[in-house]
Amino acid sequence: MAQVPQTFFDALAVRAWCGLALEALGRAREEIDAINVYPVADGDTGTNLYLTVESAVGAVEAVFAGHGAGPGDAGGPTLAEAARAMAHGALIGARGNSGTILAQLLRGMAQVLAAEEGTVRADARGLRLALRHAADSARQAVAHPVEGTVLTVASAAADAAGGVEGDCGAVARAAYEGACTALAATPGQLAVLERAGVVDAGGRGLVAVLAALVETFTGEVPRAVARGPVAGEHARVAPGDGAAGHGHARAKAPGRAGPDTLVGLPAPAAPPAPVACAGGAGPAGGLGEGAEAVPAPAGHGGPAFEVIYLLEAGDAAVARLRERLDALGDSLVVVGGDGLWNVHVHVDDAGAAVEAGVEAGRPYRIRITHFGAGDVHTAGAGRSPRERVQRAVVAVVPGEGLAGLYTEAGATTVLARPGEPPASGELVEAVRRAHAREVVLLPNDAELRHTAAAAAEQARAEGIRVALIPTRSAVQGIAALAVHEPERRFDEDVVSMTSAAGATRYAEVTVAERQSWTMAGICQAGDVLGLVDGDVAVIGSDVTATAETVVDRMLAAGGEMVTLVLGDEAPDSVAEHLQARVRERYLAVDTVVYRGGRQGALLLIGVE
């Protein structure tokens, strides 16, 4: 159905813009992924931008549904409600560096559009102010802005819009044209782009979003007007060899101009080397973005980990967090406000980055990605893009502490929040982020067996060899990871890891939420429960005493190693007490203790 032009910026315009932007990014996603060479060439900028806008669309549609307004209805929320929903959806769903910055751009616009609660619509002046505030707030969110990135393109769009009179359509078109021109100039601002013969990937995505804004107000799909050395010609904007996901992303023929058509971008002087894309066309959580980090000194390989999380914290705590994370790594972007933030950083110490978030407030939806040795990071622009590693481990973990532990062991992690198990799509995304030919998947939860199986099947359909080891607890995953040897044959490695996990009995100590019938009798709300191999075996009133009983029962059948994973709410003395008891009563049995963070259970126990 043809898009009905919007005269003013109202709630319907917000809805239309988000939908059109999602369509535009869907068309341009593979092209944008393919030109992603800075700072990490792992080919996911287009996918991350798409997922960020997809989350914004979901939030806007939800607020319309809350007002009883369907896709074809004219009634619905106010401009302020729709704009805030757009910004919030983008914030909580932001992926990657460019996605995080796009979320801040949308938030900056929403702050202007929603400034007055009862406002029904904004005019051209309001749109100009929104674009200006968006560009400024995004730049402020980046610790060390670099020109030739999406920040440059956003500023140019706001500058161009600021000097135009007329309606919202005229302002949107001026912003789009200014962004196109700035995008064409990005290779001259970043040497890595010039060497690869491409424009900035994040800026390219913003051009698609602004093209959708033009279409929202005019009903017309704009032609790109970027002016470069070969203006008017169909210039190649992505290198490659013609293979799917790695081929030439060229401007389309004159008969089909659109948001995914860029005419007149500067062509490279010579055909560059192909750009390797991570994970093909699917979502990826690594930060290979057209992004905003100061390049590291020549010869430096860049930090080993990418850490992303949502954070509930106050402004003062976030200001301290920025300083701490800036000292830990690079590519630092912190966006949001009003108590909710999206934090992204590249570091060598992932645990320290998470701990900094814990000190600042409540981090959740934590995603930690290990960059392979072949990554092209900010300092490695002269090296060729990384190849897939041969093998990786992807694991679901229940707490931040365990996420850090698994990540330090080389695994790609998916955080399972209490009451919010990951969907199969999240597991597939993690498999893609691992960027490996072979993947061992550890669900670490019996209830995730079918979810993990579905994710494994989808990943196999994409050409990734996946082995699912049905671990039922994080302690079984620890045992499996301890014997993982990526140098040996895949089948042998999987058999060894499966054997280690199967030889590990698992238990947990938790608190009953309500009265219930169990294998050990009736429990009341507040009782301390000891579960062994998934069934309630002990009902008590004291955490330490219940844990002691559980350990004794498990060691009665033998064992050489006891693993204890403490949750944040476990008593400080329980680990010392259990370690002392094992030493005194069970000869030649070792005990190892880890901090699991907010893992749901008070204590996880493993016996090997």
JSON list of C-alpha atoms in Angstrom, two decimals, residues 512-585:
[
{"chain": "A", "resi": 512, "resn": "ALA", "atom": "CA", "xyz": [10.62, -20.95, 47.74]},
{"chain": "A", "resi": 513, "resn": "GLU", "atom": "CA", "xyz": [8.38, -18.22, 46.34]},
{"chain": "A", "resi": 514, "resn": "ARG", "atom": "CA", "xyz": [5.11, -19.89, 47.35]},
{"chain": "A", "resi": 515, "resn": "GLN", "atom": "CA", "xyz": [3.64, -22.98, 49.00]},
{"chain": "A", "resi": 516, "resn": "SER", "atom": "CA", "xyz": [4.12, -26.07, 46.87]},
{"chain": "A", "resi": 517, "resn": "TRP", "atom": "CA", "xyz": [4.17, -29.86, 46.87]},
{"chain": "A", "resi": 518, "resn": "THR", "atom": "CA", "xyz": [7.68, -31.25, 46.29]},
{"chain": "A", "resi": 519, "resn": "MET", "atom": "CA", "xyz": [9.49, -34.60, 46.30]},
{"chain": "A", "resi": 520, "resn": "ALA", "atom": "CA", "xyz": [10.67, -33.74, 49.82]},
{"chain": "A", "resi": 521, "resn": "GLY", "atom": "CA", "xyz": [7.24, -32.68, 51.14]},
{"chain": "A", "resi": 522, "resn": "ILE", "atom": "CA", "xyz": [5.29, -29.44, 51.32]},
{"chain": "A", "resi": 523, "resn": "CYS", "atom": "CA", "xyz": [7.30, -26.24, 51.28]},
{"chain": "A", "resi": 524, "resn": "GLN", "atom": "CA", "xyz": [6.11, -22.80, 52.34]},
{"chain": "A", "resi": 525, "resn": "ALA", "atom": "CA", "xyz": [6.97, -19.42, 50.86]},
{"chain": "A", "resi": 526, "resn": "GLY", "atom": "CA", "xyz": [10.35, -18.38, 52.27]},
{"chain": "A", "resi": 527, "resn": "ASP", "atom": "CA", "xyz": [11.62, -21.92, 52.89]},
{"chain": "A", "resi": 528, "resn": "VAL", "atom": "CA", "xyz": [15.15, -22.71, 51.73]},
{"chain": "A", "resi": 529, "resn": "LEU", "atom": "CA", "xyz": [15.14, -25.46, 49.11]},
{"chain": "A", "resi": 530, "resn": "GLY", "atom": "CA", "xyz": [17.96, -27.75, 48.07]},
{"chain": "A", "resi": 531, "resn": "LEU", "atom": "CA", "xyz": [17.44, -29.16, 44.57]},
{"chain": "A", "resi": 532, "resn": "VAL", "atom": "CA", "xyz": [19.58, -32.07, 43.37]},
{"chain": "A", "resi": 533, "resn": "ASP", "atom": "CA", "xyz": [19.50, -32.92, 39.66]},
{"chain": "A", "resi": 534, "resn": "GLY", "atom": "CA", "xyz": [16.43, -30.70, 39.28]},
{"chain": "A", "resi": 535, "resn": "ASP", "atom": "CA", "xyz": [14.28, -32.17, 42.07]},
{"chain": "A", "resi": 536, "resn": "VAL", "atom": "CA", "xyz": [13.72, -30.75, 45.56]},
{"chain": "A", "resi": 537, "resn": "ALA", "atom": "CA", "xyz": [15.67, -32.97, 47.96]},
{"chain": "A", "resi": 538, "resn": "VAL", "atom": "CA", "xyz": [15.93, -30.78, 51.07]},
{"chain": "A", "resi": 539, "resn": "ILE", "atom": "CA", "xyz": [13.58, -28.26, 52.70]},
{"chain": "A", "resi": 540, "resn": "GLY", "atom": "CA", "xyz": [15.14, -26.11, 55.40]},
{"chain": "A", "resi": 541, "resn": "SER", "atom": "CA", "xyz": [15.11, -22.72, 57.04]},
{"chain": "A", "resi": 542, "resn": "ASP", "atom": "CA", "xyz": [18.82, -21.86, 56.94]},
{"chain": "A", "resi": 543, "resn": "VAL", "atom": "CA", "xyz": [20.85, -21.40, 53.77]},
{"chain": "A", "resi": 544, "resn": "THR", "atom": "CA", "xyz": [24.15, -22.74, 55.14]},
{"chain": "A", "resi": 545, "resn": "ALA", "atom": "CA", "xyz": [22.58, -25.77, 56.82]},
{"chain": "A", "resi": 546, "resn": "THR", "atom": "CA", "xyz": [20.57, -26.64, 53.72]},
{"chain": "A", "resi": 547, "resn": "ALA", "atom": "CA", "xyz": [23.62, -26.28, 51.48]},
{"chain": "A", "resi": 548, "resn": "GLU", "atom": "CA", "xyz": [25.63, -28.48, 53.83]},
{"chain": "A", "resi": 549, "resn": "THR", "atom": "CA", "xyz": [23.00, -31.22, 53.64]},
{"chain": "A", "resi": 550, "resn": "VAL", "atom": "CA", "xyz": [22.93, -31.03, 49.86]},
{"chain": "A", "resi": 551, "resn": "VAL", "atom": "CA", "xyz": [26.74, -31.30, 49.59]},
{"chain": "A", "resi": 552, "resn": "ASP", "atom": "CA", "xyz": [26.78, -34.27, 51.97]},
{"chain": "A", "resi": 553, "resn": "ARG", "atom": "CA", "xyz": [24.14, -36.09, 49.92]},
{"chain": "A", "resi": 554, "resn": "MET", "atom": "CA", "xyz": [26.00, -35.48, 46.70]},
{"chain": "A", "resi": 555, "resn": "LEU", "atom": "CA", "xyz": [29.39, -36.56, 48.06]},
{"chain": "A", "resi": 556, "resn": "ALA", "atom": "CA", "xyz": [27.89, -39.69, 49.58]},
{"chain": "A", "resi": 557, "resn": "ALA", "atom": "CA", "xyz": [28.05, -41.14, 46.06]},
{"chain": "A", "resi": 558, "resn": "GLY", "atom": "CA", "xyz": [31.69, -40.05, 45.68]},
{"chain": "A", "resi": 559, "resn": "GLY", "atom": "CA", "xyz": [33.43, -37.18, 43.98]},
{"chain": "A", "resi": 560, "resn": "GLU", "atom": "CA", "xyz": [36.76, -35.48, 43.49]},
{"chain": "A", "resi": 561, "resn": "MET", "atom": "CA", "xyz": [35.81, -31.84, 42.96]},
{"chain": "A", "resi": 562, "resn": "VAL", "atom": "CA", "xyz": [33.09, -29.59, 44.40]},
{"chain": "A", "resi": 563, "resn": "THR", "atom": "CA", "xyz": [32.23, -26.41, 42.52]},
{"chain": "A", "resi": 564, "resn": "LEU", "atom": "CA", "xyz": [30.35, -23.64, 44.34]},
{"chain": "A", "resi": 565, "resn": "VAL", "atom": "CA", "xyz": [28.88, -20.66, 42.50]},
{"chain": "A", "resi": 566, "resn": "LEU", "atom": "CA", "xyz": [27.64, -17.98, 44.91]},
{"chain": "A", "resi": 567, "resn": "GLY", "atom": "CA", "xyz": [24.80, -15.66, 44.03]},
{"chain": "A", "resi": 568, "resn": "ASP", "atom": "CA", "xyz": [24.71, -12.05, 45.21]},
{"chain": "A", "resi": 569, "resn": "GLU", "atom": "CA", "xyz": [22.17, -12.82, 47.95]},
{"chain": "A", "resi": 570, "resn": "ALA", "atom": "CA", "xyz": [24.00, -15.82, 49.42]},
{"chain": "A", "resi": 571, "resn": "PRO", "atom": "CA", "xyz": [25.44, -15.31, 52.95]},
{"chain": "A", "resi": 572, "resn": "ASP", "atom": "CA", "xyz": [29.12, -14.39, 52.87]},
{"chain": "A", "resi": 573, "resn": "SER", "atom": "CA", "xyz": [29.99, -17.22, 55.25]},
{"chain": "A", "resi": 574, "resn": "VAL", "atom": "CA", "xyz": [28.42, -20.09, 53.33]},
{"chain": "A", "resi": 575, "resn": "ALA", "atom": "CA", "xyz": [31.38, -20.71, 51.01]},
{"chain": "A", "resi": 576, "resn": "GLU", "atom": "CA", "xyz": [33.95, -20.74, 53.81]},
{"chain": "A", "resi": 577, "resn": "HIS", "atom": "CA", "xyz": [31.76, -23.07, 55.86]},
{"chain": "A", "resi": 578, "resn": "LEU", "atom": "CA", "xyz": [31.30, -25.53, 53.02]},
{"chain": "A", "resi": 579, "resn": "GLN", "atom": "CA", "xyz": [34.97, -25.47, 52.08]},
{"chain": "A", "resi": 580, "resn": "ALA", "atom": "CA", "xyz": [35.97, -26.23, 55.67]},
{"chain": "A", "resi": 581, "resn": "ARG", "atom": "CA", "xyz": [33.42, -29.06, 55.92]},
{"chain": "A", "resi": 582, "resn": "VAL", "atom": "CA", "xyz": [34.64, -30.68, 52.69]},
{"chain": "A", "resi": 583, "resn": "ARG", "atom": "CA", "xyz": [38.26, -30.47, 53.87]},
{"chain": "A", "resi": 584, "resn": "GLU", "atom": "CA", "xyz": [37.45, -32.04, 57.22]},
{"chain": "A", "resi": 585, "resn": "ARG", "atom": "CA", "xyz": [35.08, -34.82, 56.12]}
]
